[in-house]
Tab-separated table of C-alpha atoms and ligand atoms in Angstrom:
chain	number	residue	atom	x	y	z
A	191	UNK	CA	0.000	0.000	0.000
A	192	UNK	CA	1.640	3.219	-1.037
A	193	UNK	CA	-1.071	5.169	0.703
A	194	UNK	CA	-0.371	6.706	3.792
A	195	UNK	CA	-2.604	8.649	5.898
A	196	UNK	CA	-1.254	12.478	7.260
A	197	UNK	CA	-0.154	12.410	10.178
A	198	UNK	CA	0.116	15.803	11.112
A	199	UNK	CA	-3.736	16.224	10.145
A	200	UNK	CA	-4.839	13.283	11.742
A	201	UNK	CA	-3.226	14.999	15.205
A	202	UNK	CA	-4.081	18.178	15.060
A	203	UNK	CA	-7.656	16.953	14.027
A	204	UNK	CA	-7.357	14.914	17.490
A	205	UNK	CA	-6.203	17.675	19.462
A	206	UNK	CA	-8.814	20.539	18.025
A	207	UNK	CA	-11.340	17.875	19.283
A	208	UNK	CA	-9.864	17.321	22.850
A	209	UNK	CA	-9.913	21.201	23.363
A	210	UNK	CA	-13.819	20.865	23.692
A	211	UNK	CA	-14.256	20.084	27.074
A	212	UNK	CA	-10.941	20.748	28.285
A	213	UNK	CA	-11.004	20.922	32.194
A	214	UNK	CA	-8.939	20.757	35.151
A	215	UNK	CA	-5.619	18.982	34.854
A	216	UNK	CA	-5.787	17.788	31.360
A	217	UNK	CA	-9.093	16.386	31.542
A	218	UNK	CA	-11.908	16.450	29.042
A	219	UNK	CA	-15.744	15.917	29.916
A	220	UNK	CA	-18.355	15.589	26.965
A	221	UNK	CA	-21.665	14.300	28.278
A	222	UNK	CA	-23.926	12.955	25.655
A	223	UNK	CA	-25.907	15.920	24.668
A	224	UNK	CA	-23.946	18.518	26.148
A	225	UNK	CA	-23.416	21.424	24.789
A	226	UNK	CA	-19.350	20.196	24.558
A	227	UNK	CA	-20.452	17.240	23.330
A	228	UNK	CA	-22.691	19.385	20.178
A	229	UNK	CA	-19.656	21.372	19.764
A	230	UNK	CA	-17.529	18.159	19.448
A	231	UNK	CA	-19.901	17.144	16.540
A	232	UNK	CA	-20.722	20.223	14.822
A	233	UNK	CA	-16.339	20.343	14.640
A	234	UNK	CA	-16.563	16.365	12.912
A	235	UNK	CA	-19.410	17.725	10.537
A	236	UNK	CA	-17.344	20.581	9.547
A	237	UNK	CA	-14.265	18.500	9.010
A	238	UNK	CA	-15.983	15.991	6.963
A	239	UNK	CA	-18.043	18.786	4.957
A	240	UNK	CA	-14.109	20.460	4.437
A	241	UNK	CA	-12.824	16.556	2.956
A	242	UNK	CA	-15.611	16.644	0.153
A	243	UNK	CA	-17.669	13.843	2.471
A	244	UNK	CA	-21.684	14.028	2.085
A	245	UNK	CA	-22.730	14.120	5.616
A	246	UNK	CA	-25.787	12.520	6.908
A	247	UNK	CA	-27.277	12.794	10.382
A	248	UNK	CA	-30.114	10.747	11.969
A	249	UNK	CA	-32.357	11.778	14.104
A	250	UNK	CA	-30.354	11.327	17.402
A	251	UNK	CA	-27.184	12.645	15.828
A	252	UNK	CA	-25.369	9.783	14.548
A	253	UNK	CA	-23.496	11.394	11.953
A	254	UNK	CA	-22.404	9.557	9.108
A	255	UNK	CA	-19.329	11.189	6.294
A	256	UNK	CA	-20.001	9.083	2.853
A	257	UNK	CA	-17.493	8.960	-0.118
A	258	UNK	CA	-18.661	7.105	-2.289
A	259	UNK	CA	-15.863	5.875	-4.097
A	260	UNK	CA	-16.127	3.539	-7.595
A	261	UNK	CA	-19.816	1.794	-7.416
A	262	UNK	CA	-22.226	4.187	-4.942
A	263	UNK	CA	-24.591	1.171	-5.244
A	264	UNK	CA	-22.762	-1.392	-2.893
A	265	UNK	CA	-22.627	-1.866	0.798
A	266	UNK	CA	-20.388	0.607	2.414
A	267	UNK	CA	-17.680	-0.117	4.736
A	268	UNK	CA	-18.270	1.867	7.531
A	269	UNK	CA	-15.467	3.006	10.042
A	270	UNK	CA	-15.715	5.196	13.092
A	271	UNK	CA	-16.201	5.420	17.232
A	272	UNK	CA	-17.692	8.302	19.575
A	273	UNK	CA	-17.075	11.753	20.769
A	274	UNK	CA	-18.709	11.715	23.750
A	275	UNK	CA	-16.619	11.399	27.017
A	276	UNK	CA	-16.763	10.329	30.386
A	277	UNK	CA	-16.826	12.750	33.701
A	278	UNK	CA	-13.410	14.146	34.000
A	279	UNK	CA	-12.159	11.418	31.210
A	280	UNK	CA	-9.028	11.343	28.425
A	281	UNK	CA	-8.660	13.014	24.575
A	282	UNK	CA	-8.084	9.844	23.483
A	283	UNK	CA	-11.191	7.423	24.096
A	284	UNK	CA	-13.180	7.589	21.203
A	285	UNK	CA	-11.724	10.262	19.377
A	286	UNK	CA	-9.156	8.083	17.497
A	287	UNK	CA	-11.687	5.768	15.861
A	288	UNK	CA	-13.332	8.710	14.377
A	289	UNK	CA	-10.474	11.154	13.873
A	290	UNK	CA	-8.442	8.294	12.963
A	291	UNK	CA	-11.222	6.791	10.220
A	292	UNK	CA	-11.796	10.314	8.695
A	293	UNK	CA	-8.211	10.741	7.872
A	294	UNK	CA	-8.166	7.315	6.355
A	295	UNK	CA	-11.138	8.305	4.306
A	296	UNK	CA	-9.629	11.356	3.386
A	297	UNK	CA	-6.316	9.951	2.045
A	298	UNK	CA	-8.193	7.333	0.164
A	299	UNK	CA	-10.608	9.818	-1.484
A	300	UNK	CA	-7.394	12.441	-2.086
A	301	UNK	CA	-5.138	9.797	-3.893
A	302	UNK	CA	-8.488	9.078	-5.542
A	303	UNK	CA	-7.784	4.957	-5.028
A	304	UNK	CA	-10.624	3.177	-6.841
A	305	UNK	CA	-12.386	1.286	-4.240
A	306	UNK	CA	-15.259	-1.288	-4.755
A	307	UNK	CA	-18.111	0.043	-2.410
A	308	UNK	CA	-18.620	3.384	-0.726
A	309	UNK	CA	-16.865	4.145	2.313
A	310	UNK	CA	-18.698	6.167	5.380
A	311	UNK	CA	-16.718	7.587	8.623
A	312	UNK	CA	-18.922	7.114	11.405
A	313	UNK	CA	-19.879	9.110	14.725
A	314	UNK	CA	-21.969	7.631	17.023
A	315	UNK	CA	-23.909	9.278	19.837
A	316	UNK	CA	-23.986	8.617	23.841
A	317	UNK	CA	-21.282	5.699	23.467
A	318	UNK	CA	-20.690	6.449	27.523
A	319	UNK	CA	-22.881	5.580	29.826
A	320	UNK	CA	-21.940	7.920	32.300
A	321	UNK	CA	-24.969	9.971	32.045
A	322	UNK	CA	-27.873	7.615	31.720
A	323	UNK	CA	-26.126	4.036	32.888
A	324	UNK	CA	-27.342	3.255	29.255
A	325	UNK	CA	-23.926	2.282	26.887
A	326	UNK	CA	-23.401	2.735	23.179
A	327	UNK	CA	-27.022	4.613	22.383
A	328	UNK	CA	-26.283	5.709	19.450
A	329	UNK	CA	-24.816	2.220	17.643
A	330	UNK	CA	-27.458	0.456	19.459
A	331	UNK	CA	-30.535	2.259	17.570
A	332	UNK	CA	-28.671	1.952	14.613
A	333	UNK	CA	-28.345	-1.865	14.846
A	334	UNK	CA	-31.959	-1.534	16.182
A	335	UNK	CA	-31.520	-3.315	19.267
A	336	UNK	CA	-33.167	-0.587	21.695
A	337	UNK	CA	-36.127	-2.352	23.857
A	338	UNK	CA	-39.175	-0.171	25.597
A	339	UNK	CA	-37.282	-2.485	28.893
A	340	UNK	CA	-33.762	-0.552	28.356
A	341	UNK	CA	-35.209	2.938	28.964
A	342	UNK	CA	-37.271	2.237	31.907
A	343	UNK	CA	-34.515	3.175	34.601
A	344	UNK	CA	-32.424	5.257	32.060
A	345	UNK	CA	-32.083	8.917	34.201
A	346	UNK	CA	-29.326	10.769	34.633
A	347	UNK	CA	-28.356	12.502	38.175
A	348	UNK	CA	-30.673	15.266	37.395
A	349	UNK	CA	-33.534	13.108	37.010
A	350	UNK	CA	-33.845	13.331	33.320
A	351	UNK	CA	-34.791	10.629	32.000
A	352	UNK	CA	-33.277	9.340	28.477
A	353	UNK	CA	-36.557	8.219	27.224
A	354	UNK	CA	-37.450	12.129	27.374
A	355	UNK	CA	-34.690	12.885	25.256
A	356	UNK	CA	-35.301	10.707	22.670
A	357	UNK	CA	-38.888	11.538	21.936
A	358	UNK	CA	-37.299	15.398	21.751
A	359	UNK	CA	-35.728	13.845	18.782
A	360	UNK	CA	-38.700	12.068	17.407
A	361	UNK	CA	-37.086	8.936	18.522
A	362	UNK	CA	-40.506	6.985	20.439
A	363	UNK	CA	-41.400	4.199	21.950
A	364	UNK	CA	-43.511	2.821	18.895
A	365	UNK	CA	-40.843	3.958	16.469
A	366	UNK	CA	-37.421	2.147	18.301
A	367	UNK	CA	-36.476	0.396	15.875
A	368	UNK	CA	-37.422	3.393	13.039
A	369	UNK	CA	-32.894	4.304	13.000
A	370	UNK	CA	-31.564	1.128	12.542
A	371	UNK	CA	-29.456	0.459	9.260
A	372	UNK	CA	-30.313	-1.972	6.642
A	373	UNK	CA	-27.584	-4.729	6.726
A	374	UNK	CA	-27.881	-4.755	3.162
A	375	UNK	CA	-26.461	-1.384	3.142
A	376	UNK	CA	-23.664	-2.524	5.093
A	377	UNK	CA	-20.412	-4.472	4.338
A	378	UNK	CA	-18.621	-4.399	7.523
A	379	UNK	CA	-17.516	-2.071	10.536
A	380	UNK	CA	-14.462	-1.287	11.812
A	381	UNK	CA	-13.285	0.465	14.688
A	382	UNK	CA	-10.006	2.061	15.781
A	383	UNK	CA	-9.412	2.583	19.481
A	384	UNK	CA	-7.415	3.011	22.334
A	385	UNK	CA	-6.663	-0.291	24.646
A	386	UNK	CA	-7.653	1.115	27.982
A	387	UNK	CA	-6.105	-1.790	29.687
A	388	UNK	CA	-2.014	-2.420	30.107
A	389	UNK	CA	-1.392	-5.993	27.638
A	390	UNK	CA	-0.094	-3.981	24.768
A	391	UNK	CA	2.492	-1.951	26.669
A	392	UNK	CA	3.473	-4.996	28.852
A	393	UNK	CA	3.682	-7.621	26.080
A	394	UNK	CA	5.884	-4.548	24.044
A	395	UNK	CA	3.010	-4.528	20.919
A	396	UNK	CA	1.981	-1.795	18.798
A	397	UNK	CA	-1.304	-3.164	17.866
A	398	UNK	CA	-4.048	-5.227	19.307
A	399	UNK	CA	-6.775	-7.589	17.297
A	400	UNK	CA	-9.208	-7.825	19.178
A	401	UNK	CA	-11.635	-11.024	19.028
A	402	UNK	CA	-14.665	-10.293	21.515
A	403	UNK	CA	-16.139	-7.514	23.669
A	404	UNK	CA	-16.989	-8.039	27.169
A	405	UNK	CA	-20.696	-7.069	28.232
A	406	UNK	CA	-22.008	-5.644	30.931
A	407	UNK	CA	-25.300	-6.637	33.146
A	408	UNK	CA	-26.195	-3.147	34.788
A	409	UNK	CA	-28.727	-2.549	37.426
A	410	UNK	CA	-29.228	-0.459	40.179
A	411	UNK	CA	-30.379	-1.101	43.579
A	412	UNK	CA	-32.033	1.033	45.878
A	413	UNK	CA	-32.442	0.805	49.469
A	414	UNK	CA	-34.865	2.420	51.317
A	415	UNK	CA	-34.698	2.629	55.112
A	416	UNK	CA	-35.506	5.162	57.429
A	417	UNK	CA	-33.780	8.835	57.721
A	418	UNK	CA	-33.358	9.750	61.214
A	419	UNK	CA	-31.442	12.101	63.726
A	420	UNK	CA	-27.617	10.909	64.037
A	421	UNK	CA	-27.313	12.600	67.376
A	422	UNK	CA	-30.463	10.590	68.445
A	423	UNK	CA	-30.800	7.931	67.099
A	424	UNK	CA	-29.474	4.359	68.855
A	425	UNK	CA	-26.860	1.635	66.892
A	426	UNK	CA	-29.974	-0.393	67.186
A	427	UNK	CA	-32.496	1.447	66.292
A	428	UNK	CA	-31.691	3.012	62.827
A	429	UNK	CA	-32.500	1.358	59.233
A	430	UNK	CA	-29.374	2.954	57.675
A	431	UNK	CA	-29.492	2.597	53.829
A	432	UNK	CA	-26.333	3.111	53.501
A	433	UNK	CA	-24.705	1.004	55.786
A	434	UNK	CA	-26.810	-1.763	53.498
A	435	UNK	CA	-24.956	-0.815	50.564
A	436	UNK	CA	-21.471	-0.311	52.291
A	437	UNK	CA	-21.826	-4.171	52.979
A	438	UNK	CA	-23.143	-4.968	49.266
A	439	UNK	CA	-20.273	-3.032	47.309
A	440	UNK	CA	-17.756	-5.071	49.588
A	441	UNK	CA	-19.895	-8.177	48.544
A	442	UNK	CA	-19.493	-7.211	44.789
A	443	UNK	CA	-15.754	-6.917	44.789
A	444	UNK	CA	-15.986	-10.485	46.653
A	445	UNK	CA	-17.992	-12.284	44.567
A	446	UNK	CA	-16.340	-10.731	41.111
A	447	UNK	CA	-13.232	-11.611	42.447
A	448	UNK	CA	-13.860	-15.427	42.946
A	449	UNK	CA	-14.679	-15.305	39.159
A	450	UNK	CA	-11.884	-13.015	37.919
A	451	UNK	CA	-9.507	-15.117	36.558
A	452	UNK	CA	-9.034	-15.553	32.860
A	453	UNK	CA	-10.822	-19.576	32.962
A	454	UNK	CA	-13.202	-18.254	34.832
A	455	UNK	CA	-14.877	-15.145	32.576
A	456	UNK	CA	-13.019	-12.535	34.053
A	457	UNK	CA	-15.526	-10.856	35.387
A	458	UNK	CA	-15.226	-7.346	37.006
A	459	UNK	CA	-18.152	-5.807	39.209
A	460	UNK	CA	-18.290	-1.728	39.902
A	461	UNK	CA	-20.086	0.297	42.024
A	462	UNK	CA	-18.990	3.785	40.106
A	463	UNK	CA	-22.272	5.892	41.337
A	464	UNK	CA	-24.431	5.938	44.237
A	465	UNK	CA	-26.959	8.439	45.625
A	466	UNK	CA	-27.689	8.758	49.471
A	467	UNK	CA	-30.488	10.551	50.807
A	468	UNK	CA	-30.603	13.361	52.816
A	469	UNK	CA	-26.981	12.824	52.277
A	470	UNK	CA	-26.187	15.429	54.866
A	471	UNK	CA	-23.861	14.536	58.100
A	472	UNK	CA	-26.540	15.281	61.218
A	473	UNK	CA	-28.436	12.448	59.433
A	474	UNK	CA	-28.625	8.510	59.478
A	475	UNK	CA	-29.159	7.681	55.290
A	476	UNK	CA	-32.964	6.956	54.776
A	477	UNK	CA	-32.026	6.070	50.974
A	478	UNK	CA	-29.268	4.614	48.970
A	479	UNK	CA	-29.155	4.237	45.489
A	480	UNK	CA	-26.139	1.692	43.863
A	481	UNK	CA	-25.062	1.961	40.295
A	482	UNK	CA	-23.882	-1.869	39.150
A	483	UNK	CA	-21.839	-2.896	36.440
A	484	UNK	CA	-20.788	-6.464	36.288
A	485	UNK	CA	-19.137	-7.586	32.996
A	486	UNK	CA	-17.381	-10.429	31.346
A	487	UNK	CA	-16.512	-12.127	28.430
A	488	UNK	CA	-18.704	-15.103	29.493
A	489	UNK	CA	-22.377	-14.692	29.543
A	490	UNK	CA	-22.764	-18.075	31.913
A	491	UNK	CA	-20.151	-16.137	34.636
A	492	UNK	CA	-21.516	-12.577	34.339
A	493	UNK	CA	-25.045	-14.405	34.659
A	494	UNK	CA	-23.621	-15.867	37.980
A	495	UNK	CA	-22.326	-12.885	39.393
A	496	UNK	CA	-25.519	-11.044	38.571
A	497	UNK	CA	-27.099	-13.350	40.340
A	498	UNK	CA	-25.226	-13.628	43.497
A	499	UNK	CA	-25.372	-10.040	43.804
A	500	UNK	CA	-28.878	-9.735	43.532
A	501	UNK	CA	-29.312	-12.659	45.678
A	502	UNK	CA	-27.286	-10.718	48.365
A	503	UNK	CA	-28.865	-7.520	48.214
A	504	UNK	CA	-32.329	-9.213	49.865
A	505	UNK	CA	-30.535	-10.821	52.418
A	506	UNK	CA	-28.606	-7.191	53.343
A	507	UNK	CA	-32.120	-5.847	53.353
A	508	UNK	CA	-34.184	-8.712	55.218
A	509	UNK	CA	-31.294	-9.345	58.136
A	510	UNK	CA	-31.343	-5.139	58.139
A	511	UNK	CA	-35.460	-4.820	57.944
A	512	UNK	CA	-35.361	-2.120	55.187
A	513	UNK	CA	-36.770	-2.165	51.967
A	514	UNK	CA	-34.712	-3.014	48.683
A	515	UNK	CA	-35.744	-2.444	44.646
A	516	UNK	CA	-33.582	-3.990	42.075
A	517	UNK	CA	-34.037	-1.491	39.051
A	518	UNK	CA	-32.572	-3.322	35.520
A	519	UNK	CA	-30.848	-0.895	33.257
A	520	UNK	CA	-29.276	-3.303	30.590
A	521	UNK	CA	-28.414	-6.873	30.747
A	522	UNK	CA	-26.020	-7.604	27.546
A	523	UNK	CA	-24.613	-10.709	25.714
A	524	UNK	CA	-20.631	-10.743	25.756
A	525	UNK	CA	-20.002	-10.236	21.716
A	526	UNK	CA	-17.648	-12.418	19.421
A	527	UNK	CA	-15.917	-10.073	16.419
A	528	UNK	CA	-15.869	-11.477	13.026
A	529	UNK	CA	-13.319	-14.288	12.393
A	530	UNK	CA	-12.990	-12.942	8.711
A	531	UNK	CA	-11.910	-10.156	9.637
A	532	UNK	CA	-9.543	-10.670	11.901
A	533	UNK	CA	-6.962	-12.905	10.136
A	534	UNK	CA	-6.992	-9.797	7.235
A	535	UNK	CA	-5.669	-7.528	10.272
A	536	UNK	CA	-3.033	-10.162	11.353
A	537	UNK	CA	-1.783	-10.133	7.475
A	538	UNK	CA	-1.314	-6.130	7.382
A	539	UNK	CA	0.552	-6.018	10.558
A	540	UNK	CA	2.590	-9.316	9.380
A	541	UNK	CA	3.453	-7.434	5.831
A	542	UNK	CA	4.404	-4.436	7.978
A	543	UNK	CA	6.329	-6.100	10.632
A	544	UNK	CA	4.881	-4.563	13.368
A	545	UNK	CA	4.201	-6.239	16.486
A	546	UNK	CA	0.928	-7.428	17.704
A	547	UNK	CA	-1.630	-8.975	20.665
A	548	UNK	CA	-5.250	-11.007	19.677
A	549	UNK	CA	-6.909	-10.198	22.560
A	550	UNK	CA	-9.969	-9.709	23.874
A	551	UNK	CA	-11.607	-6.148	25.077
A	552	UNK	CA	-12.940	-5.473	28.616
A	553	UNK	CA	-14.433	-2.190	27.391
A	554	UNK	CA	-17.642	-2.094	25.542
A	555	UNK	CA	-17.134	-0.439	21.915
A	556	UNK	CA	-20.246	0.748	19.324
A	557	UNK	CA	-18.652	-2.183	17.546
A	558	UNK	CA	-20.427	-5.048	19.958
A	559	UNK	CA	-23.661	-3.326	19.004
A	560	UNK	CA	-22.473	-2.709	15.210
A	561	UNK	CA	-21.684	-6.570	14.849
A	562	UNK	CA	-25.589	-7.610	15.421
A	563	UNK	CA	-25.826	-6.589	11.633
A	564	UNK	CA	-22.736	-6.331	9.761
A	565	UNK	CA	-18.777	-7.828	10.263
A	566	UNK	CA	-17.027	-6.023	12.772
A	567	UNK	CA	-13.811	-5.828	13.645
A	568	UNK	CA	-11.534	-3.675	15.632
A	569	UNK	CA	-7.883	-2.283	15.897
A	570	UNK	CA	-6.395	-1.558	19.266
A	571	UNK	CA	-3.699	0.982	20.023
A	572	UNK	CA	-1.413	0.596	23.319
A	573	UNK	CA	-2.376	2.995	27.178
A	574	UNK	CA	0.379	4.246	28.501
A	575	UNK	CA	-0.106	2.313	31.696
A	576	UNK	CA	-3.385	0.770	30.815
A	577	UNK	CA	-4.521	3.841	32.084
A	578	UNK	CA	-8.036	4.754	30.960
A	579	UNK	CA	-11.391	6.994	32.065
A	580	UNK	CA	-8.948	9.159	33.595
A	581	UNK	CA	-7.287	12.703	32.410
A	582	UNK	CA	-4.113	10.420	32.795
A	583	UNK	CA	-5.263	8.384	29.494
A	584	UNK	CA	-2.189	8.912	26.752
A	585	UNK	CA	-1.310	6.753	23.346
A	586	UNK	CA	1.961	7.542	22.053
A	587	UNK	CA	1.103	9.829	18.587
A	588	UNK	CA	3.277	7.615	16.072
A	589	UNK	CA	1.025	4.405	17.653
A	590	UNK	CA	-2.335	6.430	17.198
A	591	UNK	CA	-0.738	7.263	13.099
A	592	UNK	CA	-0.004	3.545	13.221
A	593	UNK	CA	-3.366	2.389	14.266
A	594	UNK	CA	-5.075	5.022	11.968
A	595	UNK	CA	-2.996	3.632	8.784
A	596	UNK	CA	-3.618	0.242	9.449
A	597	UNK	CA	-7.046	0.914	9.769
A	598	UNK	CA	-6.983	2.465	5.991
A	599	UNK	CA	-5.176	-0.486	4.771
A	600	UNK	CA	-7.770	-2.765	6.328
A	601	UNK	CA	-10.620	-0.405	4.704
A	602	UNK	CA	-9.363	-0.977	1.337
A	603	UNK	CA	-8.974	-4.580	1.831
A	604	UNK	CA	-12.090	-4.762	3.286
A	605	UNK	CA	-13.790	-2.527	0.356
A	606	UNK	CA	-11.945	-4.832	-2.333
A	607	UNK	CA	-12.702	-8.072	-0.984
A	608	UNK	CA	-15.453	-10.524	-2.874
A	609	UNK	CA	-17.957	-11.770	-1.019
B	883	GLV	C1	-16.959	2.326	27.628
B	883	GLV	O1	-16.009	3.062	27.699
B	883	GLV	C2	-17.194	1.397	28.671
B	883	GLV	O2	-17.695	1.813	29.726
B	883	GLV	O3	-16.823	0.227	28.498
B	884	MN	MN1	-15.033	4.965	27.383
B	885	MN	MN1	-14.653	4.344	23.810
């Protein structure tokens, strides 16, 4: 491939998008549908309206950047990732699958390489779920796999609830599955991103392949005891909530850990959210409300952890006399990546001689939701440190070039192959 992508674009792309947001130490915060998170967006639509792309935006704001290369008439590939953030997160999560596939699309459309099938950068919406507990929003309507079920408990901190949102949009509960994508339309997906875990820098590799997402069963659970007097109030007389969920979260980290190890699903459990009520310090906590997030790349382990937990929030809340609620927010299928696709990655990085890991991802991508209707696939770049979520997050520029180039060589593989 003599085709390489421009590197000093593709990073000065990157960083124009990581000034939106920019907060204390380094840190960037785009909530899904914040205004930063707009900005970030209206910036991607500009950029793709500046390469010569014909931009396209659904109704929730998926926006997709279409060249349509030699025969306008066949699936596209498609090739992207998100630009929303989490609270106080990194430039780097999500921002180099789209960055990174726009200035593979725009090298391929500027040396004019004659390509089989349309190519379309993607931006998906609400990929976080750090606002509404509710992951990958965007994708998810597109591969029209939104249920009525999902939205129930979807509400952010302010009480707003997602379901709201969407019918703001025109996006309803009778018309769900009105955004998702005709697989016809669709030859495959593929998605650049950031590890966010430490196997790339510790095994010394420049690129990861990754074969399966992890998927998370989320749920939150509130407890409901009585709000008293803490000056007053006897050990043995109070119904403190909170206590309740002090001894669940160290029950979570107990049971998660019995099931961590690679044979047995690696599963990981987080409580990353809770709200107490009055939540003032002259008061025992009448109400607690736990965020959970249990995931693994085995349903049949995630299912038992689920289960354990739940199992153990009654008991807290009978041997305590309080009240408990278990609230479902989304209960997802760990999701294999196309095995087509992946030995096509292993051939580029082979040809190049550049070092890399098949591996799994413990992060959930738009891809898991993207491969319920087309051939996904994704390309890894190494964390310094594994670190990830964090202001801390960093990728080494020449990997992030590396990952985006690789990506364009696996477009135009991908775009060229017979099927
Ligand atoms: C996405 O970043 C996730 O929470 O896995
Ligand atoms: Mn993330
Ligand atoms: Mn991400």
């Amino acid at each position: 491939m003599n085709i390489t992508i421009n590197k000093e674009r593709l990073l000065h792309d990157l960083n124009a998008v990581s000034r939106i947001g920019l907060g204390d130490h380094g840190s960037v915060t785009r909530l899904v549908f914040s205004i930063k998170e707009l900005r970030s967006r209206q910036l991607l639509i500009h950029l793709m309206t500046q390469a010569g792309l014909k931009v396209h935006i659904d109704r929730i704001g998926n926006i997709f950047g279409r060249w349509n290369g030699g025969n306008p008439k066949a699936p596209a590939v498609l090739a992207g990732s998100h630009l929303d953030t989490v609270v106080q997160g990194g430039k780097f999560d999500g921002p180099v699958g789209v960055i990174g596939a726009l200035e593979a699309v725009r090298s391929l459309k500027e040396n004019k390489l004659p390509l089989a099938c349309p190519l379309e950068v993607v931006c998906f919406v609400g990929e976080e779920s750090s606002r509404f507990g509710f992951s990958t929003l965007g994708s998810s309507l597109v591969a029209g796999v939104v249920h009525i079920k999902d939205l129930a408990n979807a509400v952010d901190a302010h009480g707003t609830k997602l379901e709201d949102i969407l019918s703001s949009m025109g996006i309803y509960r009778d018309n769900l599955a009105s955004l998702k994508r005709a697989a016809a339309s669709v030859k495959a997906y593929l998605e650049l991103h950031i590890e966010q875990g430490p196997i790339l820098e510790a095994k010394n590799k420049r690129i990861g392949i990754v074969t399966s997402i992890a998927a998370p069963t989320r749920f939150k659970v509130v407890y409901t005891g009585q709000a008293d007097h803490s000056g007053t109030t006897p050990m043995e007389m109070r119904k403190d909530a909170l206590v309740a969920a002090a001894h669940l979260i160290t029950y979570i980290e107990e049971a998660s850990s019995e099931y961590s190890q690679m044979d047995k699903g690696r599963v990981v459990g987080t409580v990353g959210a809770m709200k107490i009520e009055p939540g003032v310090i002259n008061a025992v906590p009448g109400k607690a409300e736990l965020s959970v997030d249990i995931r693994s790349i085995s349903a049949g382990a995630k299912e038992r952890v689920a289960r354990l937990v739940m199992d153990r929030a009654q008991e807290i809340a009978h041997l305590r006399e309080i009240a408990v609620e278990i609230l479902p927010i989304r209960d997802e299928t760990p999701v294999p990546l196309d095995e087509g696709l992946l030995p096509l990655i292993k051939e580029i990085c082979e040809e190049k001689g550049i070092a890399y890991e098949v591996m799994p991802s413990g992060a959930g991508h738009d891809a898991m939701q993207m491969a319920k209707i087309t051939r996904a696939g994704m390309i890894f770049v190494p964390s310094k440190r594994g670190i990830s979520h964090n202001p801390m997050e960093w990728t080494d520029p020449e990997d992030i070039c590396l990952g985006a180039q690789i990506l364009l060589e696996t477009i135009v593989r991908v775009a060229n192959e017979k099927t």
